[in-house]
Coordinates of C-alpha atoms in Angstrom, one line a residue:
M1 CA 18.6 -20.1 23.5
G2 CA 15.5 -22.1 22.6
Y3 CA 13.8 -22.3 19.3
P4 CA 11.9 -21.2 17.3
Q5 CA 13.4 -17.7 16.8
I6 CA 12.4 -15.0 14.4
E7 CA 14.7 -12.5 12.7
H8 CA 13.3 -9.6 10.7
H9 CA 15.2 -8.5 7.7
G10 CA 12.6 -6.0 6.5
A11 CA 9.1 -4.7 7.3
K12 CA 10.5 -3.8 10.7
D13 CA 11.0 -0.1 10.5
G14 CA 8.5 0.9 8.0
V15 CA 5.8 -0.4 5.6
T16 CA 7.8 -2.2 2.9
G17 CA 10.6 -4.7 2.4
S18 CA 8.9 -7.6 4.1
C19 CA 11.4 -10.3 4.9
H20 CA 11.3 -12.6 8.0
Q21 CA 13.4 -15.6 8.9
L22 CA 12.1 -18.3 11.1
D23 CA 14.9 -20.2 12.7
M24 CA 13.4 -23.6 13.5
N25 CA 16.7 -24.9 15.0
A26 CA 20.4 -24.2 14.7
T27 CA 20.7 -25.6 11.2
T28 CA 17.3 -25.1 9.6
S29 CA 15.4 -21.9 8.8
L30 CA 12.6 -20.7 6.5
L31 CA 12.4 -17.3 4.8
V32 CA 9.0 -15.7 4.6
D33 CA 9.0 -13.1 1.7
C34 CA 11.9 -11.2 0.4
G35 CA 10.5 -7.8 -0.6
L36 CA 11.8 -4.5 -2.0
F37 CA 12.1 -1.4 0.2
Q38 CA 10.4 1.8 -1.0
G39 CA 10.2 5.5 -0.1
D40 CA 12.1 6.4 3.1
D41 CA 12.5 2.7 3.8
A42 CA 14.8 2.3 0.8
S43 CA 17.8 4.0 2.5
I44 CA 19.9 2.5 5.2
P45 CA 19.2 4.3 8.5
S46 CA 22.0 6.8 9.1
G47 CA 23.6 5.5 6.0
E48 CA 23.5 8.7 3.9
G49 CA 21.3 7.2 1.3
G50 CA 23.0 3.8 1.1
S51 CA 21.0 1.1 -0.7
R52 CA 19.1 -1.7 1.2
L53 CA 19.0 -3.9 -1.9
P54 CA 21.8 -6.4 -1.1
I55 CA 21.1 -9.5 0.9
D56 CA 23.0 -8.8 4.1
F57 CA 22.1 -12.0 6.1
P58 CA 23.6 -15.5 5.8
L59 CA 21.8 -18.0 3.7
D60 CA 23.4 -21.3 4.9
T61 CA 20.4 -22.4 7.1
I62 CA 17.6 -21.3 4.8
K63 CA 16.0 -24.3 3.3
A64 CA 13.1 -22.6 1.5
L65 CA 11.5 -19.3 0.7
V66 CA 7.7 -19.0 1.1
V67 CA 6.0 -16.1 -0.7
T68 CA 2.8 -14.8 0.8
H69 CA 1.9 -12.8 -2.3
V70 CA 3.5 -11.2 -5.3
H71 CA 3.5 -7.5 -4.5
I72 CA 7.0 -6.1 -5.1
D73 CA 7.4 -5.1 -1.4
H74 CA 7.2 -8.9 -0.7
V75 CA 9.1 -10.4 -3.6
G76 CA 11.2 -7.6 -5.1
R77 CA 14.5 -8.7 -3.6
I78 CA 14.2 -12.3 -4.9
P79 CA 16.6 -11.6 -7.8
Y80 CA 19.2 -10.4 -5.2
L81 CA 18.5 -13.5 -3.1
L82 CA 19.2 -15.8 -6.0
A83 CA 22.3 -13.8 -7.0
A84 CA 23.5 -14.2 -3.4
G85 CA 23.4 -17.9 -3.8
F86 CA 20.0 -19.1 -2.6
E87 CA 19.2 -22.4 -4.2
G88 CA 16.2 -23.6 -2.3
P89 CA 12.6 -24.0 -3.5
I90 CA 10.1 -21.0 -3.7
L91 CA 6.8 -22.0 -2.1
C92 CA 3.6 -20.1 -2.9
S93 CA 0.0 -20.5 -3.8
E94 CA -1.1 -21.9 -7.1
A95 CA -2.3 -18.5 -8.4
S96 CA 0.9 -16.8 -7.1
A97 CA 2.9 -19.4 -9.1
K98 CA 1.3 -18.0 -12.3
L99 CA 1.9 -14.3 -11.4
L100 CA 5.3 -14.5 -9.7
P101 CA 7.3 -15.0 -12.9
I102 CA 5.7 -11.9 -14.4
V103 CA 6.7 -9.8 -11.4
L104 CA 10.2 -11.1 -11.2
E105 CA 10.8 -10.7 -14.9
D106 CA 10.0 -7.0 -14.5
A107 CA 12.1 -6.8 -11.3
F108 CA 15.0 -8.4 -13.2
K109 CA 14.8 -6.0 -16.1
L110 CA 14.8 -3.0 -13.7
S111 CA 17.6 -4.3 -11.5
F112 CA 20.0 -6.4 -13.6
S113 CA 19.6 -6.6 -17.4
R114 CA 17.3 -6.1 -20.3
D115 CA 19.1 -8.7 -22.3
Q116 CA 16.3 -11.1 -23.4
Q117 CA 18.4 -14.2 -23.3
R118 CA 19.5 -13.5 -19.7
I119 CA 15.9 -12.7 -18.7
E120 CA 14.7 -16.0 -20.2
R121 CA 17.4 -18.0 -18.4
Y122 CA 16.5 -16.2 -15.1
I123 CA 12.8 -16.9 -15.5
D124 CA 13.5 -20.5 -16.3
I125 CA 15.5 -20.8 -13.0
V126 CA 12.6 -19.1 -11.1
E127 CA 10.0 -21.4 -12.6
S128 CA 12.1 -24.5 -11.9
R129 CA 12.2 -23.5 -8.2
L130 CA 8.5 -22.8 -7.8
V131 CA 6.4 -25.2 -5.7
A132 CA 2.7 -24.3 -6.0
L133 CA 0.7 -25.3 -2.9
P134 CA -3.1 -25.5 -2.8
Y135 CA -4.8 -23.6 0.0
Q136 CA -5.6 -25.6 3.2
H137 CA -3.2 -28.5 2.4
W138 CA -0.2 -29.3 4.7
F139 CA 3.2 -29.6 3.1
T140 CA 6.1 -31.2 4.9
L141 CA 9.3 -29.1 4.9
V142 CA 11.4 -31.2 7.3
D143 CA 10.9 -34.6 8.8
T144 CA 13.8 -35.8 11.1
D145 CA 14.2 -37.2 14.5
E146 CA 15.0 -33.7 15.8
L147 CA 12.5 -31.6 13.9
N148 CA 9.2 -32.1 12.0
A149 CA 8.1 -28.9 10.2
R150 CA 5.1 -28.5 8.0
I151 CA 3.5 -25.5 6.3
R152 CA 0.0 -24.6 5.2
L153 CA -1.3 -21.6 3.1
Q154 CA -4.7 -20.0 3.8
R155 CA -6.5 -17.3 1.8
A156 CA -5.5 -13.8 2.9
G157 CA -7.9 -11.9 0.7
H158 CA -5.3 -9.2 -0.3
I159 CA -4.8 -10.0 -3.9
I160 CA -5.4 -13.1 -6.0
G161 CA -3.1 -15.8 -4.7
S162 CA -2.3 -14.0 -1.4
A163 CA -1.9 -16.2 1.6
Y164 CA -1.1 -16.2 5.3
V165 CA 1.3 -18.9 6.4
E166 CA 0.7 -21.4 9.2
I167 CA 3.8 -23.3 10.3
D168 CA 3.7 -26.3 12.7
L169 CA 7.0 -27.2 14.4
N170 CA 7.3 -30.4 16.4
Y171 CA 10.4 -31.3 18.4
P172 CA 10.1 -35.0 19.1
Q173 CA 13.1 -35.3 21.4
A174 CA 12.1 -32.3 23.5
G175 CA 8.4 -33.2 23.3
E176 CA 7.5 -29.6 22.4
S177 CA 5.5 -28.0 19.6
K178 CA 4.8 -24.5 18.3
R179 CA 2.5 -23.0 15.7
I180 CA 3.7 -19.8 14.1
V181 CA 1.5 -17.7 11.8
F182 CA 2.8 -15.1 9.4
S183 CA -0.1 -12.9 8.3
G184 CA 1.5 -11.6 5.2
D185 CA -0.8 -8.8 4.0
L186 CA -4.4 -9.4 5.0
G187 CA -7.2 -8.1 2.8
A188 CA -10.3 -6.1 3.6
P189 CA -13.7 -7.9 3.5
H190 CA -15.9 -7.7 0.4
A191 CA -13.0 -7.0 -2.0
P192 CA -13.7 -7.6 -5.7
F193 CA -12.7 -11.0 -6.9
L194 CA -11.6 -12.3 -3.5
M195 CA -13.0 -14.5 -0.8
P196 CA -12.4 -12.9 2.6
P197 CA -9.7 -14.3 4.9
Q198 CA -10.8 -16.6 7.8
P199 CA -8.7 -16.5 11.0
P200 CA -6.6 -19.5 11.8
E201 CA -7.8 -21.9 14.5
R202 CA -4.9 -21.0 16.7
A203 CA -1.3 -19.6 16.9
D204 CA 1.4 -19.5 19.5
I205 CA 3.3 -16.8 17.8
L206 CA 1.7 -14.4 15.3
V207 CA 3.7 -12.0 13.1
L208 CA 1.0 -9.5 12.1
E209 CA 0.9 -6.7 9.6
S210 CA -0.4 -3.2 10.7
T211 CA -0.4 -1.0 7.6
Y212 CA -3.8 0.4 8.6
G213 CA -3.6 -0.5 12.3
D214 CA -4.8 3.0 13.2
R215 CA -7.8 3.5 11.0
L216 CA -11.1 2.1 9.7
H217 CA -12.0 1.9 6.1
E218 CA -15.2 2.9 4.4
D219 CA -17.4 0.0 3.5
R220 CA -17.4 -1.2 -0.1
Q221 CA -20.7 0.4 -1.1
T222 CA -19.7 3.7 0.3
R223 CA -16.4 3.6 -1.5
R224 CA -18.0 2.8 -4.8
Q225 CA -20.4 5.7 -4.3
R226 CA -17.4 8.0 -3.4
L227 CA -15.5 6.8 -6.4
E228 CA -18.4 7.6 -8.7
A229 CA -19.1 11.0 -7.0
L230 CA -15.4 12.1 -7.0
I231 CA -15.0 11.2 -10.7
E232 CA -18.2 13.0 -11.5
Q233 CA -17.0 16.1 -9.7
A234 CA -13.6 15.9 -11.2
L235 CA -14.9 15.6 -14.8
Q236 CA -16.9 18.7 -14.3
D237 CA -13.6 20.5 -14.1
Q238 CA -13.4 19.5 -17.8
G239 CA -10.2 17.5 -17.5
T240 CA -8.7 14.1 -16.9
V241 CA -8.9 12.1 -13.7
L242 CA -5.5 10.4 -13.0
I243 CA -5.5 7.4 -10.8
P244 CA -2.0 6.0 -9.8
A245 CA -2.5 2.3 -9.4
F246 CA -0.4 -0.7 -8.5
S247 CA -0.1 -3.0 -11.4
I248 CA -1.5 -6.0 -9.6
G249 CA -4.6 -6.1 -7.4
R250 CA -5.6 -2.4 -7.2
T251 CA -5.8 -1.9 -10.9
Q252 CA -8.0 -4.9 -11.4
E253 CA -10.3 -3.9 -8.5
L254 CA -10.7 -0.5 -10.0
L255 CA -11.6 -1.9 -13.4
Y256 CA -14.1 -4.2 -11.7
E257 CA -15.7 -1.3 -9.9
L258 CA -15.7 1.0 -12.9
E259 CA -17.4 -1.7 -15.0
E260 CA -20.1 -1.9 -12.3
I261 CA -20.7 1.8 -12.4
I262 CA -20.8 1.8 -16.2
H263 CA -23.1 -1.2 -16.3
T264 CA -25.5 0.5 -13.8
R265 CA -25.4 3.8 -15.7
S266 CA -26.1 2.0 -18.9
I267 CA -29.2 0.4 -17.5
G268 CA -30.3 3.8 -16.4
A269 CA -29.6 5.2 -19.8
S270 CA -31.7 2.5 -21.5
S271 CA -34.6 3.2 -19.2
L272 CA -34.3 6.9 -20.1
A273 CA -34.2 6.1 -23.8
N274 CA -37.4 4.1 -23.5
M275 CA -39.1 7.0 -21.8
F276 CA -37.9 9.4 -24.5
P277 CA -37.8 7.4 -27.7
S278 CA -37.3 10.4 -30.0
E279 CA -33.9 11.2 -31.5
T280 CA -33.3 14.3 -29.4
V281 CA -32.4 13.5 -25.8
P282 CA -33.5 16.0 -23.1
A283 CA -30.9 18.5 -22.1
S284 CA -30.9 17.3 -18.5
S285 CA -29.5 14.0 -19.6
S286 CA -27.1 15.3 -22.3
A287 CA -23.6 14.0 -22.3
S288 CA -20.5 14.1 -24.4
V289 CA -19.9 11.6 -27.1
G290 CA -17.4 9.1 -25.7
A291 CA -15.6 5.9 -26.2
S292 CA -18.5 3.8 -27.2
S293 CA -19.3 5.9 -30.3
L294 CA -15.6 5.6 -31.2
A295 CA -15.9 1.9 -30.8
K296 CA -19.1 1.5 -32.8
S297 CA -18.4 3.6 -35.8
N298 CA -16.0 2.9 -38.7
S299 CA -16.8 6.2 -40.2
T300 CA -14.7 9.4 -40.0
E301 CA -17.9 11.4 -39.8
Q302 CA -19.3 12.4 -36.5
P303 CA -22.8 11.0 -35.8
P304 CA -25.5 13.7 -35.7
L305 CA -25.8 15.5 -32.4
S306 CA -28.8 17.3 -31.0
T307 CA -28.3 21.0 -30.2
E308 CA -28.3 20.1 -26.5
T309 CA -25.4 17.7 -26.9
R310 CA -23.3 19.7 -29.3
A311 CA -21.2 21.1 -26.4
A312 CA -17.6 21.5 -27.5
P313 CA -15.1 21.1 -30.3
I314 CA -14.5 17.6 -31.3
H315 CA -11.0 16.0 -30.9
P316 CA -10.3 12.4 -31.8
L317 CA -8.8 10.3 -29.1
P318 CA -5.5 8.7 -30.3
P319 CA -6.2 5.0 -30.6
G320 CA -4.6 2.6 -28.2
E321 CA -5.7 -1.0 -27.8
R322 CA -9.1 -2.0 -26.7
A323 CA -8.9 -4.1 -23.6
G324 CA -8.2 -7.6 -24.7
V325 CA -5.9 -10.2 -23.8
R326 CA -3.0 -8.4 -22.4
E327 CA 6.3 -1.7 16.8
T328 CA 8.0 -3.2 21.8
I329 CA 5.4 -3.3 24.5
P330 CA 6.9 -5.4 27.3
E331 CA 3.8 -5.1 29.5
S332 CA 1.8 -7.1 27.1
G333 CA 4.3 -9.0 25.1
I334 CA 3.1 -7.4 21.9
T335 CA 6.1 -6.2 20.0
S336 CA 6.3 -4.3 16.8
E337 CA 8.7 -4.3 14.0
R338 CA 8.7 -1.8 11.2
V339 CA 8.4 -2.1 7.2
G340 CA 9.0 -0.2 3.6
L341 CA 9.1 -0.2 -0.7
R342 CA 11.6 1.0 -3.3
S343 CA 10.7 1.7 -6.8
K344 CA 13.2 1.0 -9.5
E345 CA 11.1 2.3 -12.3
T346 CA 12.4 5.4 -14.1
S347 CA 10.2 8.1 -15.3
L348 CA 9.8 8.6 -19.0
A349 CA 10.4 11.7 -21.1
I350 CA 7.5 13.6 -22.4
S351 CA 7.3 14.5 -26.1
S352 CA 6.3 18.1 -26.5
D353 CA 5.4 17.9 -30.2
A354 CA 2.1 19.4 -31.0
E355 CA 1.6 17.3 -34.1
Q356 CA 1.3 13.6 -33.5
P357 CA 1.6 10.8 -36.0
P358 CA -1.3 8.4 -36.2
L359 CA -1.4 5.7 -33.5
P360 CA -1.8 2.0 -34.2
Q361 CA -5.2 0.4 -34.4
R362 CA -7.1 -0.4 -31.3
E363 CA -8.4 -3.8 -30.2
R364 CA -11.9 -4.5 -29.0
A365 CA -12.5 -5.8 -25.5
G366 CA -12.4 -9.5 -25.3
E367 CA -10.3 -12.5 -24.5
R368 CA -8.3 -12.0 -27.7
G369 CA -9.6 -8.9 -29.2
Q370 CA -10.9 -8.0 -32.6
K371 CA -9.2 -5.3 -34.7
T372 CA -11.2 -2.3 -35.8
A373 CA -10.6 0.3 -38.4
Q374 CA -8.0 2.9 -37.6
N375 CA -10.2 5.8 -38.6
E376 CA -13.1 5.9 -36.2
A377 CA -15.6 8.4 -35.0
P378 CA -14.0 11.2 -32.9
L379 CA -15.0 12.1 -29.3
A380 CA -16.2 15.3 -27.8
E381 CA -13.5 17.3 -26.1
N382 CA -15.3 18.0 -22.8
H383 CA -18.5 18.5 -21.0
S384 CA -20.5 21.6 -21.6
P385 CA -20.8 24.0 -18.6
D386 CA -24.4 23.1 -18.0
Q387 CA -23.9 19.4 -17.8
S388 CA -24.2 17.9 -14.4
T389 CA -23.9 14.2 -15.2
T390 CA -21.1 12.3 -16.9
N391 CA -22.1 9.9 -19.6
W392 CA -20.4 6.9 -18.1
P393 CA -21.2 4.5 -20.8
E394 CA -19.2 6.6 -23.3
L395 CA -16.3 7.7 -21.0
P396 CA -13.0 6.3 -22.1
I397 CA -11.1 4.4 -19.3
I398 CA -7.4 4.3 -20.3
L399 CA -5.1 1.7 -18.7
D400 CA -1.6 2.9 -19.4
S401 CA 0.7 0.2 -17.9
P402 CA 1.9 -2.7 -19.9
L403 CA 2.7 -4.6 -16.7
A404 CA -0.8 -4.0 -15.3
S405 CA -2.2 -5.2 -18.7
R406 CA -0.3 -8.4 -18.4
F407 CA -1.6 -8.9 -14.8
T408 CA -5.1 -8.1 -15.9
A409 CA -4.9 -10.8 -18.6
A410 CA -3.6 -13.2 -16.0
Y411 CA -6.4 -12.3 -13.7
R412 CA -8.9 -13.3 -16.4
E413 CA -7.2 -16.7 -16.7
L414 CA -7.5 -17.2 -12.9
K415 CA -11.3 -17.2 -12.8
P416 CA -11.4 -20.3 -10.6
F417 CA -9.9 -18.2 -7.8
W418 CA -12.5 -15.5 -8.2
N419 CA -15.3 -15.2 -5.6
Q420 CA -18.9 -16.1 -6.6
E421 CA -20.0 -12.6 -7.3
A422 CA -17.3 -12.1 -9.9
R423 CA -18.0 -15.4 -11.5
D424 CA -21.7 -14.6 -11.7
R425 CA -20.9 -11.5 -13.6
V426 CA -19.1 -13.4 -16.2
Q427 CA -21.8 -16.0 -16.4
S428 CA -24.3 -13.2 -17.1
G429 CA -22.3 -12.1 -20.1
R430 CA -20.4 -9.2 -18.6
R431 CA -16.7 -8.7 -18.9
P432 CA -15.5 -7.0 -15.6
L433 CA -11.9 -6.8 -16.9
A434 CA -12.4 -6.3 -20.6
F435 CA -15.4 -4.0 -21.0
E436 CA -16.0 -1.9 -24.1
Q437 CA -14.8 1.5 -22.8
L438 CA -11.4 0.1 -21.7
I439 CA -8.5 1.2 -23.7
T440 CA -5.0 -0.2 -23.0
I441 CA -1.8 1.6 -23.9
D442 CA 1.3 -0.5 -24.5
S443 CA 4.2 1.2 -26.3
H444 CA 6.1 4.1 -25.0
S445 CA 5.4 6.2 -28.1
D446 CA 1.7 5.6 -27.7
H447 CA 2.0 6.6 -24.0
Q448 CA 3.6 9.9 -25.0
R449 CA 0.9 10.7 -27.5
I450 CA -1.9 10.0 -25.1
V451 CA -0.2 12.2 -22.5
N452 CA 0.2 15.0 -25.0
H453 CA -3.3 14.6 -26.3
L454 CA -5.0 14.7 -22.9
T455 CA -2.8 17.6 -21.9
Q456 CA -3.7 19.7 -24.9
T457 CA -7.4 18.9 -25.2
A458 CA -8.3 18.4 -21.5
R459 CA -10.9 16.0 -22.7
P460 CA -12.8 14.0 -20.1
A461 CA -11.2 10.6 -19.5
I462 CA -10.1 8.4 -16.6
V463 CA -6.4 7.3 -16.7
I464 CA -5.2 4.4 -14.6
A465 CA -1.4 4.5 -14.9
G466 CA 1.4 2.4 -13.5
G467 CA 3.3 3.6 -10.5
G468 CA 1.1 3.2 -7.4
M469 CA 3.2 5.5 -5.2
C470 CA 4.2 7.8 -8.1
S471 CA 7.9 7.2 -7.5
G472 CA 8.3 5.8 -11.0
G473 CA 6.3 4.5 -13.9
R474 CA 4.1 6.2 -16.5
I475 CA 2.0 8.1 -14.0
V476 CA 5.0 10.4 -13.5
N477 CA 4.7 11.8 -17.0
Y478 CA 1.0 12.5 -16.6
L479 CA 1.8 14.3 -13.3
K480 CA 4.5 16.4 -14.9
A481 CA 2.1 17.4 -17.6
M482 CA -1.1 17.9 -15.6
L483 CA -0.4 18.5 -11.9
G484 CA -0.1 22.2 -12.5
D485 CA -3.4 22.5 -14.4
K486 CA -6.6 23.0 -12.3
R487 CA -8.7 21.2 -14.9
H488 CA -7.2 17.9 -13.9
N489 CA -7.6 15.8 -10.8
V490 CA -5.5 13.1 -9.1
L491 CA -7.4 10.4 -7.2
F492 CA -5.4 8.2 -4.8
V493 CA -6.9 4.8 -4.0
G494 CA -3.9 3.2 -2.3
Y495 CA -1.4 3.6 0.5
Q496 CA 1.4 6.2 -0.1
A497 CA 4.6 5.5 1.8
K498 CA 6.5 8.3 3.4
G499 CA 9.3 9.5 1.1
T500 CA 7.4 8.8 -2.1
L501 CA 6.1 11.4 -4.6
G502 CA 2.6 10.1 -4.0
H503 CA 2.8 10.9 -0.3
A504 CA 4.1 14.4 -1.0
I505 CA 1.3 15.1 -3.5
Q506 CA -1.3 13.7 -1.1
T507 CA 0.1 15.7 1.8
Y508 CA 0.8 19.1 0.1
G509 CA -1.5 19.1 -2.8
P510 CA -4.7 20.0 -0.9
K511 CA -2.8 22.8 0.8
G512 CA -1.8 24.4 -2.5
G513 CA 1.8 23.2 -2.2
Y514 CA 4.3 22.0 -4.7
V515 CA 6.5 19.1 -5.5
N516 CA 9.8 18.7 -7.3
L517 CA 9.8 16.4 -10.3
D518 CA 13.2 15.7 -11.9
G519 CA 14.6 19.0 -10.5
E520 CA 11.6 21.0 -11.7
R521 CA 9.2 22.7 -9.2
I522 CA 5.6 22.1 -10.1
D523 CA 2.9 24.0 -8.2
I524 CA -0.1 21.7 -7.5
H525 CA -3.2 23.2 -9.0
A526 CA -4.9 19.9 -9.9
G527 CA -7.5 18.6 -7.5
I528 CA -6.2 16.0 -5.1
S529 CA -8.6 13.4 -3.5
S530 CA -8.2 10.1 -1.7
I531 CA -10.4 7.1 -1.1
G532 CA -9.2 5.0 1.8
G533 CA -11.9 2.3 1.2
Y534 CA -10.0 0.9 -1.8
S535 CA -7.1 -0.2 0.3
A536 CA -6.3 -3.9 -0.3
H537 CA -5.2 -4.1 3.4
A538 CA -7.4 -4.9 6.3
D539 CA -8.2 -2.0 8.6
Q540 CA -7.8 -2.0 12.4
S541 CA -11.1 -3.8 12.9
G542 CA -10.1 -6.5 10.4
L543 CA -6.7 -7.0 12.0
V544 CA -8.1 -7.3 15.5
E545 CA -10.8 -9.7 14.2
F546 CA -8.0 -11.8 12.7
V547 CA -6.6 -12.3 16.2
T548 CA -9.8 -12.5 18.3
G549 CA -11.4 -14.8 15.8
M550 CA -8.9 -17.5 16.7
Q551 CA -10.1 -20.2 19.1
Q552 CA -6.7 -20.1 20.8
W553 CA -5.2 -16.6 20.9
P554 CA -1.5 -16.1 20.4
T555 CA 0.8 -15.8 23.4
E556 CA 3.1 -13.6 21.4
I557 CA 2.3 -11.1 18.8
R558 CA 4.9 -9.2 16.7
V559 CA 3.4 -6.2 15.0
V560 CA 5.2 -5.5 11.7
H561 CA 4.6 -3.8 8.4
G562 CA 3.4 -0.5 9.6
E563 CA 4.4 3.1 10.5
Q564 CA 5.0 3.7 14.2
K565 CA 1.7 5.3 14.8
A566 CA -0.2 2.5 13.2
K567 CA 1.7 -0.2 15.0
Q568 CA 1.2 1.5 18.4
A569 CA -2.5 2.0 17.8
L570 CA -3.0 -1.6 16.8
A571 CA -0.9 -2.9 19.8
D572 CA -2.9 -0.7 22.2
V573 CA -6.2 -2.1 20.9
L574 CA -5.0 -5.7 21.1
R575 CA -3.8 -5.1 24.7
V576 CA -7.3 -3.9 25.6
Q577 CA -8.8 -7.0 24.0
Y578 CA -6.5 -9.3 25.9
A579 CA -7.1 -7.5 29.2
A580 CA -10.9 -7.8 28.7
R581 CA -10.6 -11.5 28.2
E582 CA -8.1 -11.8 31.1
V583 CA -5.6 -13.6 28.9
S584 CA -2.0 -13.1 29.7
I585 CA 0.6 -12.7 26.9
Q586 CA 4.0 -14.1 27.3
T587 CA 6.7 -11.5 26.8
E588 CA 9.3 -12.5 24.2
P589 CA 12.5 -10.7 23.1
T590 CA 12.4 -8.8 19.9
N591 CA 15.1 -9.2 17.3

């Protein structure tokens, strides 16, 4: 059988576990990603719950691993790959080289050991294998009389450091050549921080993701307006807005958008203050005292409030840390392979103590942070019933994910990879990832106290907590405590794979259903909303444009990394595009 050949070890029957092996000849192959399975993808089909963690394919021909980006469904099985004996280099973009050790350290802790010495030895091994490749530069993998293989990474616009992979294969003795492109995960246009992906010039074979192959996203401006409006509406319920977020990419985009909303609202508030320079603000613009008053005062006394703003009992917000440094279609030849993700995080217990000991001091937003006094001005518990507008400049934004905090700090250090808009914000003196209202929670004890405090007071706040699909992480404790309370709201801004808790809440919550959490039935009374425009994946239009934007269209497309409906829809649209252009597609067997 001729080469090249492609084997799919993941992202074939679902939306996670990306892992593809490109056999360049009988003795040489390249592995593209080695990701973790999640949700329903995490069990072996017909295997009665058997694990899909072990590496079940031979490694003898694999000369290198190339990582498209550092999301766990693309890199989470690397510890198992190394344990199985893989000794080759790990190729990735320059930004991914900085982020990957953080991801793999966490994956190692969850899968193998929390012994610090073992962790450090493991990370040393990972770092010694990393080969950071600049975008747009060809890198030679193999150069022999039989095979010449080179690789190039191009911006994918999914998260910082994400790339699609171009591989040129030349067979001198046979006088043949092929270009294979692996899309990895492609990003949506106009994403915060990122420059949009540009289609490759050509491809003979394309392995294409299809996460959102059956839908179109809202544009960025619409999604920001929806985000603002949904949070406004949710906070009128006089409770907390919970946003489950992936630690890397989604969290940082949310912070970026929230900073923009706060900045815009602050300008509006300044204009209003100029119009009404007296100490008493009109009732129509009244708002609760929030995080900024907490940040600006070292006094235990509450600043004077007008009668219009004195709306509710005052409860101090337990201090955390101010944000600182830390599918087969033979007729067309378009085939599809499925994908999936598995979370290894374990949910944390909730303390039910009513009385809480004092929390540690907070840090101010900044590159390093400045300590403030522990006793600071308290915040209002909630909005008064007659309030119709949230006081965004004084609304606490709580980031409760140590891993997300580490990635946010790393994002700040990767400003050279930001797009021009983001860099311009920094130049103007703004801090899109370290703004004044941002509070980070690190320790488990502080996390427990914040959960208890927000549950008991139902004060207005936005919480971004780790565990994007709610299958683990700190978001689980918030859900346990708040999902049954109609005052609170859950806002989904990312894909929820089938079989995950997030998918169950998203599906059954709006219908007044329930979920089981650690054996306990919880009836869902909290508001449930979703914003599709915040997906970091390209929608159907973006995926089609990635193909049709090429000067030379692929003769074979393998649609992967999507549920069956999404893959089929994308394949159908592509078939129409090819028929309209009267381009034939060569049919290739699917592994």
